[in-house]
Structures are given as structure tokens and as C-alpha cells.
Amino acid sequence: IGERDGESPYLFSRVRSAVRVSDGRIVVLEGESLEIRVFGPDGAHHVSFGRRGDGPLEFESWPNMALAPPDTLVVWDPGHGRLSWFDLEGSLLKQRSFLTTVAKLRALRGPFWSVRRDGSVLAISPVSGTTRDGLYDEVRRIGLIEDGGETSHDFGIFPAGERFGHPIGLIFSSWFGPFVKGALGPPPNRVLLSAPEKWEIRFFSSEGLLRRILRAPVPRIPVTTEIRTARSNDIEDIALQAGLTSGEAARIDAQMPVPDSLPAIEEMMWDQLDNLWVGRRTAELNKTEHFDVFDVTGRWLSTVHFPSDLGSIREIGEDYVLAVWWDELWVPYVRLYRLEKPGF
């Protein structure tokens, strides 16, 4: 689903999330227009609703969604601090504000977060760290809201690499880490946090009680000259967007600390069967090809190898994968793949 030129429902800029419902329809949340767009099983546009604003059918920033059974859309809007439930025609079923809880947690306004079909929300929000000569030790605060906003827990702050603040306001973030990744799971293992320096995942209860630790001898990827060169190629785009010369951007990037190896874990996500998929870090930015899959108890099931050009995964179902794929002009498309699991 998607086009370079055509009718507006098929033009995507930033796909925040995508889900597939029971009858095969695909729902896409477009992050630039803040629209929810529903497409038929054949990819034909059916209906759109939502936009930027302060009304009950409007969103402010960084919304995302999950699918609650049987076919209800659960949308978290961190800008307004509220959770909304919609049917597939765009009718608002109910809405709850979590502003008091958001203020209590001092989190949930950043772009990194998860929402589950039960309406629970996990946020990983950037927090200002210490500074030295413009270089920041970036940290992120992790907070959990559940029970319709009635309960919450602050998991504290965790390292998130380094950033460099340029005098004009531009911020360079380290691509090399270390990063703590988070995921929101089913009870009782509610919050999953990865270790930045090794392949390790810690399972916590809603109250922050450590319940389980997963470890694996996954080798880390050394930061080679080739990786540094690939990162340098991105600086050209950053310089263009910021109005800097390539030389200025390169000098800023050269001040960023670089570790000996990349973080072992790139991402964590739960599929529709509540299996945990843990993506291994690769030498390329925003590309995960190898996933280790575990059941809800932490038992290893399989390692899955995806094609390198599959795209960025948004949802994994029982027999399908929804992903965002970009063409050579960086135009995004939503793609549905069949997932076969022999011996899984």
C-alpha cells in the first residue's frame, strides 16, 4: 500500500504503526498528518479519520496504536496524555485522560513508547543529562501506566548514549550506543529492559520486581572503519537539513565518543501470539535481519532470518508480517508478507 504520486490516502510520510484486523483489513497510523487510514484486504482505501488538533478525534504528537480484540483500535496520544478507543469506521468508543499520571511520572511525552491491546502504556522518554563542552550523557526515563490510568510505576532512568548540542539547537545523537531498549509484555512479565553492553533482557513485574533474566552468548559487532564510513555518509543528510556545511557537521560528529562494539540488541517486540521477538543489532542503521524468538515464559523457540530489504517491521501476526518499506526516493510503503513457520 502506497504511491509516489496519487490520492492522499495512499501517500505516506511517516508510518507510526500498522495493524491487521481479523477480516484482513489493514489500518495505518500516518505520523505526519496524524490520520488513521483503513484499507481493505486488497489494499483499497476504505476510510480515514483523525488529524492534528485538540478535539476528541484529534491528536497532538507521536501517537501510536494497538489492536484490541475483536477489532478495536487503541490509540495512545502522548501529546494530550490520553488513550482513545475507536471502531474501524472512526467512531470514538471511549476516551480517558492520564494527565495527572503523566505529570506524576514525568515521562510519556517522548516518541519512544509502547501500547498494548489491554490499554497499558510504556514510555521511554529522553531526559537531559550532564554536559561537558556541549556533549551530553543522554538518559531516558521509563514509566508504566496500566489499569486505565489508575496505577503507574516509575522504573527510573537508564543510559542512552551521548548527544552533542550545536549552538543553533541541532542535536547529534550517537548511533553507536549504548542504548537500553524497552518492551511492554503481558502479565506477569510486564516490562522488559535490555542491557546496553551485552545480550541480556530483564523481565519486571508492574511494580518493578525483577522476575527473570535472559542471557545469550551473541557476539557483538566491532565498530570497524566500514561502519564509521557508513555513519559518515549520514552526516551529509544531517548537514543539509540543518543548514550546515559538510565540514561543520563532520567536525561535530567527530567529537562523539565511539565504543569498540555496537549494542547486541536492536529492538524487542511481541507478536499477536505473545511471543517475544528480539532483533540482533546489525552493522546497518535501522535494519534488523535476525530475530531470536521466545515464548511468554522466556523459552527459546527459533531464530528467524528476514530478507535484508524487507523493511521496518510494525506488526508480527500468527502467519503474517506488516512492515514499512522505502523505495530509492525514500517514499514509504506498507507491505504485508506471508509468514511460514515450519517446525516453529
mmCIF file of C-alpha atoms in Angstrom:
data_model
loop_
_atom_site.group_PDB
_atom_site.id
_atom_site.type_symbol
_atom_site.label_atom_id
_atom_site.label_comp_id
_atom_site.label_asym_id
_atom_site.label_seq_id
_atom_site.Cartn_x
_atom_site.Cartn_y
_atom_site.Cartn_z
ATOM 1 C CA ILE A 1 0.000 0.000 0.000
ATOM 2 C CA GLY A 2 1.454 3.349 -1.029
ATOM 3 C CA GLU A 3 2.282 5.538 -4.012
ATOM 4 C CA ARG A 4 4.787 8.206 -5.024
ATOM 5 C CA ASP A 5 2.078 10.334 -6.568
ATOM 6 C CA GLY A 6 -1.634 9.818 -6.298
ATOM 7 C CA GLU A 7 -4.574 10.213 -3.980
ATOM 8 C CA SER A 8 -3.706 11.445 -0.489
ATOM 9 C CA PRO A 9 -4.759 8.286 1.445
ATOM 10 C CA TYR A 10 -2.018 6.364 -0.385
ATOM 11 C CA LEU A 11 0.723 8.951 0.254
ATOM 12 C CA PHE A 12 2.703 8.170 3.394
ATOM 13 C CA SER A 13 5.380 10.252 5.067
ATOM 14 C CA ARG A 14 5.972 8.662 8.464
ATOM 15 C CA VAL A 15 4.150 5.458 9.332
ATOM 16 C CA ARG A 16 3.945 5.297 13.111
ATOM 17 C CA SER A 17 2.176 1.933 13.291
ATOM 18 C CA ALA A 18 0.219 -0.565 11.232
ATOM 19 C CA VAL A 19 -2.054 -3.429 12.282
ATOM 20 C CA ARG A 20 -4.073 -6.100 10.501
ATOM 21 C CA VAL A 21 -7.603 -6.888 11.705
ATOM 22 C CA SER A 22 -9.450 -10.199 11.658
ATOM 23 C CA ASP A 23 -11.077 -9.748 8.234
ATOM 24 C CA GLY A 24 -7.798 -8.827 6.536
ATOM 25 C CA ARG A 25 -8.166 -5.047 6.578
ATOM 26 C CA ILE A 26 -5.005 -3.074 7.319
ATOM 27 C CA VAL A 27 -5.004 0.042 9.492
ATOM 28 C CA VAL A 28 -2.165 2.567 9.211
ATOM 29 C CA LEU A 29 -1.434 5.484 11.530
ATOM 30 C CA GLU A 30 0.293 8.188 9.458
ATOM 31 C CA GLY A 31 2.536 10.218 11.763
ATOM 32 C CA GLU A 32 2.822 13.384 9.689
ATOM 33 C CA SER A 33 -0.875 14.029 9.029
ATOM 34 C CA LEU A 34 -1.872 12.202 12.266
ATOM 35 C CA GLU A 35 -4.513 10.301 10.317
ATOM 36 C CA ILE A 36 -5.711 6.757 10.859
ATOM 37 C CA ARG A 37 -6.321 5.156 7.463
ATOM 38 C CA VAL A 38 -8.213 1.901 6.953
ATOM 39 C CA PHE A 39 -7.555 -0.197 3.835
ATOM 40 C CA GLY A 40 -9.334 -3.282 2.564
ATOM 41 C CA PRO A 41 -7.654 -6.713 2.224
ATOM 42 C CA ASP A 42 -6.899 -5.773 -1.395
ATOM 43 C CA GLY A 43 -5.175 -2.529 -0.342
ATOM 44 C CA ALA A 44 -8.004 -0.226 -1.455
ATOM 45 C CA HIS A 45 -8.627 2.777 0.813
ATOM 46 C CA HIS A 46 -11.796 2.494 2.878
ATOM 47 C CA VAL A 47 -11.928 5.392 5.367
ATOM 48 C CA SER A 48 -9.670 7.923 7.131
ATOM 49 C CA PHE A 49 -10.169 9.723 10.424
ATOM 50 C CA GLY A 50 -8.156 11.789 12.882
ATOM 51 C CA ARG A 51 -5.989 14.862 12.413
ATOM 52 C CA ARG A 52 -3.808 17.292 14.336
ATOM 53 C CA GLY A 53 -5.667 19.287 16.977
ATOM 54 C CA ASP A 54 -7.132 19.273 20.471
ATOM 55 C CA GLY A 55 -10.557 17.754 19.841
ATOM 56 C CA PRO A 56 -11.695 14.249 20.854
ATOM 57 C CA LEU A 57 -10.920 12.876 17.371
ATOM 58 C CA GLU A 58 -7.608 14.731 17.103
ATOM 59 C CA PHE A 59 -4.020 14.069 18.165
ATOM 60 C CA GLU A 60 -1.041 16.194 19.057
ATOM 61 C CA SER A 61 2.236 14.307 18.656
ATOM 62 C CA TRP A 62 3.830 10.865 18.369
ATOM 63 C CA PRO A 63 0.619 8.797 18.600
ATOM 64 C CA ASN A 64 0.691 5.049 18.168
ATOM 65 C CA MET A 65 -1.857 2.261 18.281
ATOM 66 C CA ALA A 66 -2.556 -1.364 19.069
ATOM 67 C CA LEU A 67 -5.412 -3.690 18.158
ATOM 68 C CA ALA A 68 -7.726 -4.871 20.952
ATOM 69 C CA PRO A 69 -9.969 -7.896 20.314
ATOM 70 C CA PRO A 70 -12.051 -8.271 18.404
ATOM 71 C CA ASP A 71 -11.345 -5.245 16.171
ATOM 72 C CA THR A 72 -10.971 -2.123 18.319
ATOM 73 C CA LEU A 73 -8.162 0.372 17.790
ATOM 74 C CA VAL A 74 -6.407 1.552 20.958
ATOM 75 C CA VAL A 75 -4.530 4.823 20.352
ATOM 76 C CA TRP A 76 -2.166 6.486 22.798
ATOM 77 C CA ASP A 77 -1.584 10.226 22.255
ATOM 78 C CA PRO A 78 1.337 11.335 24.485
ATOM 79 C CA GLY A 79 0.887 14.959 23.467
ATOM 80 C CA HIS A 80 -2.537 15.055 25.130
ATOM 81 C CA GLY A 81 -1.764 12.340 27.669
ATOM 82 C CA ARG A 82 -4.840 10.314 26.758
ATOM 83 C CA LEU A 83 -5.927 6.927 25.495
ATOM 84 C CA SER A 84 -8.713 6.526 22.923
ATOM 85 C CA TRP A 85 -10.645 3.531 21.605
ATOM 86 C CA PHE A 86 -12.089 3.624 18.040
ATOM 87 C CA ASP A 87 -14.005 1.252 15.835
ATOM 88 C CA LEU A 88 -12.862 0.688 12.258
ATOM 89 C CA GLU A 89 -15.251 3.339 10.918
ATOM 90 C CA GLY A 90 -13.664 6.063 13.050
ATOM 91 C CA SER A 91 -16.304 6.287 15.770
ATOM 92 C CA LEU A 92 -14.905 7.174 19.189
ATOM 93 C CA LEU A 93 -15.960 4.438 21.637
ATOM 94 C CA LYS A 94 -14.350 5.851 24.780
ATOM 95 C CA GLN A 95 -11.504 8.097 25.868
ATOM 96 C CA ARG A 96 -9.506 8.520 29.091
ATOM 97 C CA SER A 97 -7.094 11.255 30.140
ATOM 98 C CA PHE A 98 -3.929 10.357 32.030
ATOM 99 C CA LEU A 99 -2.609 13.891 32.520
ATOM 100 C CA THR A 100 -2.328 13.512 36.293
ATOM 101 C CA THR A 101 -0.439 10.258 35.935
ATOM 102 C CA VAL A 102 1.773 11.685 33.215
ATOM 103 C CA ALA A 103 2.713 14.589 35.471
ATOM 104 C CA LYS A 104 3.446 12.171 38.289
ATOM 105 C CA LEU A 105 5.763 10.030 36.172
ATOM 106 C CA ARG A 106 7.473 12.953 34.448
ATOM 107 C CA ALA A 107 7.537 10.797 31.362
ATOM 108 C CA LEU A 108 5.293 9.684 28.492
ATOM 109 C CA ARG A 109 5.805 12.730 26.291
ATOM 110 C CA GLY A 110 8.685 11.360 24.264
ATOM 111 C CA PRO A 111 8.496 9.421 20.975
ATOM 112 C CA PHE A 112 9.667 6.058 22.334
ATOM 113 C CA TRP A 113 6.877 4.023 23.864
ATOM 114 C CA SER A 114 4.579 1.011 23.526
ATOM 115 C CA VAL A 115 0.844 0.465 23.944
ATOM 116 C CA ARG A 116 -0.753 -2.947 24.370
ATOM 117 C CA ARG A 117 -4.231 -4.131 23.454
ATOM 118 C CA ASP A 118 -5.243 -4.002 27.134
ATOM 119 C CA GLY A 119 -4.622 -0.229 27.198
ATOM 120 C CA SER A 120 -1.382 -0.318 29.190
ATOM 121 C CA VAL A 121 1.327 2.145 28.148
ATOM 122 C CA LEU A 122 5.122 2.042 28.462
ATOM 123 C CA ALA A 123 7.070 5.223 27.777
ATOM 124 C CA ILE A 124 10.784 5.739 27.278
ATOM 125 C CA SER A 125 11.304 9.495 27.349
ATOM 126 C CA PRO A 126 14.548 11.436 26.811
ATOM 127 C CA VAL A 127 15.856 13.257 29.875
ATOM 128 C CA SER A 128 18.603 15.896 29.897
ATOM 129 C CA GLY A 129 21.867 14.555 31.259
ATOM 130 C CA THR A 130 25.111 16.177 32.315
ATOM 131 C CA THR A 131 27.016 18.286 29.842
ATOM 132 C CA ARG A 132 30.656 18.963 29.128
ATOM 133 C CA ASP A 133 31.685 21.214 26.254
ATOM 134 C CA GLY A 134 28.370 20.634 24.511
ATOM 135 C CA LEU A 135 28.459 16.845 24.913
ATOM 136 C CA TYR A 136 25.534 15.309 26.834
ATOM 137 C CA ASP A 137 25.309 11.944 28.579
ATOM 138 C CA GLU A 138 21.814 11.137 27.382
ATOM 139 C CA VAL A 139 19.483 9.172 29.647
ATOM 140 C CA ARG A 140 15.897 8.013 29.312
ATOM 141 C CA ARG A 141 13.210 7.702 31.945
ATOM 142 C CA ILE A 142 10.945 4.659 31.760
ATOM 143 C CA GLY A 143 7.383 4.752 33.071
ATOM 144 C CA LEU A 144 4.420 2.371 33.030
ATOM 145 C CA ILE A 145 0.685 3.138 33.135
ATOM 146 C CA GLU A 146 -1.955 0.406 33.417
ATOM 147 C CA ASP A 147 -5.424 -0.319 34.806
ATOM 148 C CA GLY A 148 -6.895 2.530 32.782
ATOM 149 C CA GLY A 149 -4.520 5.067 34.299
ATOM 150 C CA GLU A 150 -5.295 4.095 37.886
ATOM 151 C CA THR A 151 -1.832 2.655 38.596
ATOM 152 C CA SER A 152 1.629 3.626 37.456
ATOM 153 C CA HIS A 153 5.246 2.884 38.187
ATOM 154 C CA ASP A 154 8.440 4.834 37.561
ATOM 155 C CA PHE A 155 11.279 2.486 36.611
ATOM 156 C CA GLY A 156 13.868 5.267 36.796
ATOM 157 C CA ILE A 157 16.473 6.483 34.322
ATOM 158 C CA PHE A 158 18.832 4.483 32.114
ATOM 159 C CA PRO A 159 21.787 5.317 29.836
ATOM 160 C CA ALA A 160 21.107 6.159 26.205
ATOM 161 C CA GLY A 161 24.460 7.037 24.685
ATOM 162 C CA GLU A 162 25.765 10.521 24.014
ATOM 163 C CA ARG A 163 24.447 13.618 22.266
ATOM 164 C CA PHE A 164 26.088 16.791 21.060
ATOM 165 C CA GLY A 165 24.174 20.067 21.243
ATOM 166 C CA HIS A 166 25.116 22.527 18.500
ATOM 167 C CA PRO A 167 24.735 26.260 19.233
ATOM 168 C CA ILE A 168 21.910 26.572 16.673
ATOM 169 C CA GLY A 169 19.930 23.931 18.532
ATOM 170 C CA LEU A 170 20.794 20.942 16.372
ATOM 171 C CA ILE A 171 21.408 17.767 18.371
ATOM 172 C CA PHE A 172 23.606 14.939 17.154
ATOM 173 C CA SER A 173 22.809 11.591 18.766
ATOM 174 C CA SER A 174 25.223 8.706 18.908
ATOM 175 C CA TRP A 175 24.256 5.829 16.636
ATOM 176 C CA PHE A 176 26.732 3.550 18.375
ATOM 177 C CA GLY A 177 25.087 3.384 21.801
ATOM 178 C CA PRO A 178 24.957 2.186 24.477
ATOM 179 C CA PHE A 179 21.168 2.020 24.450
ATOM 180 C CA VAL A 180 18.614 0.447 26.765
ATOM 181 C CA LYS A 181 15.676 -0.957 24.805
ATOM 182 C CA GLY A 182 12.267 -1.450 26.383
ATOM 183 C CA ALA A 183 9.174 -3.510 25.586
ATOM 184 C CA LEU A 184 5.760 -3.914 27.178
ATOM 185 C CA GLY A 185 4.646 -7.510 27.672
ATOM 186 C CA PRO A 186 1.674 -9.444 29.053
ATOM 187 C CA PRO A 187 1.323 -10.033 32.798
ATOM 188 C CA PRO A 188 3.149 -11.018 34.907
ATOM 189 C CA ASN A 189 6.314 -10.086 32.957
ATOM 190 C CA ARG A 190 5.200 -6.546 32.200
ATOM 191 C CA VAL A 191 8.342 -4.539 31.423
ATOM 192 C CA LEU A 192 11.350 -5.838 29.513
ATOM 193 C CA LEU A 193 14.626 -3.906 29.525
ATOM 194 C CA SER A 194 17.755 -4.825 27.595
ATOM 195 C CA ALA A 195 21.313 -4.371 28.861
ATOM 196 C CA PRO A 196 23.336 -1.861 26.814
ATOM 197 C CA GLU A 197 26.669 -3.727 26.841
ATOM 198 C CA LYS A 198 25.612 -7.361 26.287
ATOM 199 C CA TRP A 199 22.787 -9.636 25.127
ATOM 200 C CA GLU A 200 20.679 -9.612 28.268
ATOM 201 C CA ILE A 201 16.985 -8.959 28.894
ATOM 202 C CA ARG A 202 15.447 -8.376 32.316
ATOM 203 C CA PHE A 203 11.754 -9.084 32.949
ATOM 204 C CA PHE A 204 9.998 -6.956 35.580
ATOM 205 C CA SER A 205 6.554 -7.030 37.142
ATOM 206 C CA SER A 206 4.310 -3.951 37.049
ATOM 207 C CA GLU A 207 5.703 -2.917 40.429
ATOM 208 C CA GLY A 208 9.321 -3.111 39.273
ATOM 209 C CA LEU A 209 10.105 -6.525 40.794
ATOM 210 C CA LEU A 210 12.761 -8.441 38.819
ATOM 211 C CA ARG A 211 11.234 -11.768 37.749
ATOM 212 C CA ARG A 212 13.546 -13.221 35.114
ATOM 213 C CA ILE A 213 16.811 -12.664 33.240
ATOM 214 C CA LEU A 214 17.550 -13.940 29.730
ATOM 215 C CA ARG A 215 21.161 -14.105 28.556
ATOM 216 C CA ALA A 216 22.694 -15.413 25.337
ATOM 217 C CA PRO A 217 26.276 -15.611 24.001
ATOM 218 C CA VAL A 218 25.510 -13.445 20.975
ATOM 219 C CA PRO A 219 28.748 -11.900 19.645
ATOM 220 C CA ARG A 220 28.785 -8.137 19.384
ATOM 221 C CA ILE A 221 29.727 -6.344 16.185
ATOM 222 C CA PRO A 222 33.024 -4.420 16.268
ATOM 223 C CA VAL A 223 32.832 -0.785 15.144
ATOM 224 C CA THR A 224 35.001 -1.089 12.051
ATOM 225 C CA THR A 225 36.258 1.536 9.640
ATOM 226 C CA GLU A 226 33.473 0.488 7.257
ATOM 227 C CA ILE A 227 30.833 1.156 9.921
ATOM 228 C CA ARG A 228 32.343 4.540 10.705
ATOM 229 C CA THR A 229 32.336 5.377 6.998
ATOM 230 C CA ALA A 230 28.670 4.361 6.661
ATOM 231 C CA ARG A 231 27.812 6.620 9.586
ATOM 232 C CA SER A 232 29.746 9.484 7.978
ATOM 233 C CA ASN A 233 27.574 9.179 4.887
ATOM 234 C CA ASP A 234 24.535 10.066 7.037
ATOM 235 C CA ILE A 235 26.217 13.313 8.069
ATOM 236 C CA GLU A 236 25.612 14.722 4.591
ATOM 237 C CA ASP A 237 21.856 14.497 5.106
ATOM 238 C CA ILE A 238 22.081 15.956 8.627
ATOM 239 C CA ALA A 239 24.129 18.891 7.366
ATOM 240 C CA LEU A 240 21.648 19.572 4.565
ATOM 241 C CA GLN A 241 18.662 19.573 6.921
ATOM 242 C CA ALA A 242 20.416 21.811 9.454
ATOM 243 C CA GLY A 243 21.865 24.326 7.015
ATOM 244 C CA LEU A 244 25.443 23.398 7.960
ATOM 245 C CA THR A 245 28.343 22.671 5.676
ATOM 246 C CA SER A 246 29.515 19.096 5.446
ATOM 247 C CA GLY A 247 32.726 20.096 7.165
ATOM 248 C CA GLU A 248 30.886 21.636 10.142
ATOM 249 C CA ALA A 249 28.696 18.579 10.567
ATOM 250 C CA ALA A 250 31.685 16.242 10.255
ATOM 251 C CA ARG A 251 33.619 18.152 12.935
ATOM 252 C CA ILE A 252 30.672 17.866 15.327
ATOM 253 C CA ASP A 253 30.265 14.164 14.601
ATOM 254 C CA ALA A 254 33.981 13.599 15.174
ATOM 255 C CA GLN A 255 33.537 14.722 18.793
ATOM 256 C CA MET A 256 31.051 11.945 19.514
ATOM 257 C CA PRO A 257 32.555 9.059 21.530
ATOM 258 C CA VAL A 258 32.653 5.742 19.677
ATOM 259 C CA PRO A 259 32.717 2.405 21.561
ATOM 260 C CA ASP A 260 34.619 -0.670 20.414
ATOM 261 C CA SER A 261 31.438 -2.559 19.504
ATOM 262 C CA LEU A 262 27.741 -1.995 18.807
ATOM 263 C CA PRO A 263 24.960 -2.895 21.269
ATOM 264 C CA ALA A 264 23.851 -6.516 20.927
ATOM 265 C CA ILE A 265 20.074 -5.869 20.848
ATOM 266 C CA GLU A 266 18.449 -3.591 18.276
ATOM 267 C CA GLU A 267 14.760 -3.999 19.142
ATOM 268 C CA MET A 268 12.215 -6.090 21.036
ATOM 269 C CA MET A 269 8.583 -6.680 20.090
ATOM 270 C CA TRP A 270 5.710 -9.028 20.942
ATOM 271 C CA ASP A 271 3.744 -10.761 18.216
ATOM 272 C CA GLN A 272 -0.011 -11.346 18.281
ATOM 273 C CA LEU A 273 0.524 -14.729 19.985
ATOM 274 C CA ASP A 274 2.554 -13.114 22.793
ATOM 275 C CA ASN A 275 5.884 -14.484 21.599
ATOM 276 C CA LEU A 276 8.850 -12.179 22.146
ATOM 277 C CA TRP A 277 10.959 -11.285 19.088
ATOM 278 C CA VAL A 278 14.430 -9.916 19.894
ATOM 279 C CA GLY A 279 16.242 -8.308 16.979
ATOM 280 C CA ARG A 280 20.011 -8.521 16.852
ATOM 281 C CA ARG A 281 21.957 -5.355 16.000
ATOM 282 C CA THR A 282 23.473 -5.237 12.519
ATOM 283 C CA ALA A 283 26.142 -3.025 11.025
ATOM 284 C CA GLU A 284 23.481 -1.064 9.126
ATOM 285 C CA LEU A 285 21.233 1.639 10.564
ATOM 286 C CA ASN A 286 17.543 0.777 11.126
ATOM 287 C CA LYS A 287 17.866 -2.716 9.714
ATOM 288 C CA THR A 288 17.246 -5.933 11.649
ATOM 289 C CA GLU A 289 17.633 -9.247 9.838
ATOM 290 C CA HIS A 290 17.952 -11.790 12.670
ATOM 291 C CA PHE A 291 15.347 -12.267 15.402
ATOM 292 C CA ASP A 292 15.537 -14.681 18.316
ATOM 293 C CA VAL A 293 12.001 -15.748 19.292
ATOM 294 C CA PHE A 294 10.883 -16.758 22.809
ATOM 295 C CA ASP A 295 7.544 -17.776 24.237
ATOM 296 C CA VAL A 296 5.872 -15.878 27.071
ATOM 297 C CA THR A 297 7.842 -17.841 29.691
ATOM 298 C CA GLY A 298 11.202 -16.995 28.098
ATOM 299 C CA ARG A 299 11.707 -20.391 26.407
ATOM 300 C CA TRP A 300 13.627 -20.086 23.140
ATOM 301 C CA LEU A 301 11.617 -21.112 20.062
ATOM 302 C CA SER A 302 13.627 -20.209 16.978
ATOM 303 C CA THR A 303 15.921 -17.783 15.209
ATOM 304 C CA VAL A 304 14.252 -16.141 12.225
ATOM 305 C CA HIS A 305 16.228 -14.644 9.342
ATOM 306 C CA PHE A 306 14.440 -11.935 7.376
ATOM 307 C CA PRO A 307 15.475 -10.659 3.935
ATOM 308 C CA SER A 308 17.669 -7.567 4.221
ATOM 309 C CA ASP A 309 15.223 -5.472 2.143
ATOM 310 C CA LEU A 310 12.046 -6.475 3.995
ATOM 311 C CA GLY A 311 11.757 -3.064 5.685
ATOM 312 C CA SER A 312 10.997 -1.932 9.233
ATOM 313 C CA ILE A 313 8.561 -4.277 10.989
ATOM 314 C CA ARG A 314 5.404 -2.811 12.521
ATOM 315 C CA GLU A 315 3.449 -5.963 13.431
ATOM 316 C CA ILE A 316 4.003 -9.728 13.533
ATOM 317 C CA GLY A 317 0.906 -11.894 13.373
ATOM 318 C CA GLU A 318 0.357 -15.636 13.502
ATOM 319 C CA ASP A 319 1.011 -16.005 9.770
ATOM 320 C CA TYR A 320 1.995 -12.552 8.519
ATOM 321 C CA VAL A 321 4.402 -9.649 8.941
ATOM 322 C CA LEU A 322 3.485 -5.992 8.368
ATOM 323 C CA ALA A 323 6.438 -3.756 7.529
ATOM 324 C CA VAL A 324 7.270 -0.305 6.161
ATOM 325 C CA TRP A 325 9.453 -0.442 3.059
ATOM 326 C CA TRP A 326 11.128 2.533 1.321
ATOM 327 C CA ASP A 327 11.951 2.872 -2.371
ATOM 328 C CA GLU A 328 15.067 4.559 -3.772
ATOM 329 C CA LEU A 329 13.498 8.008 -3.248
ATOM 330 C CA TRP A 330 12.699 7.162 0.390
ATOM 331 C CA VAL A 331 8.966 7.025 -0.285
ATOM 332 C CA PRO A 332 7.392 4.687 2.323
ATOM 333 C CA TYR A 333 5.015 1.818 1.529
ATOM 334 C CA VAL A 334 3.191 -0.560 3.847
ATOM 335 C CA ARG A 335 3.815 -4.176 2.881
ATOM 336 C CA LEU A 336 2.130 -7.385 4.000
ATOM 337 C CA TYR A 337 4.231 -10.572 3.909
ATOM 338 C CA ARG A 338 3.139 -14.146 4.467
ATOM 339 C CA LEU A 339 4.948 -15.776 7.409
ATOM 340 C CA GLU A 340 5.507 -19.532 7.253
ATOM 341 C CA LYS A 341 6.688 -21.280 10.408
ATOM 342 C CA PRO A 342 7.749 -24.859 9.633
ATOM 343 C CA GLY A 343 8.729 -26.622 12.839
ATOM 344 C CA PHE A 344 8.221 -23.411 14.824
#
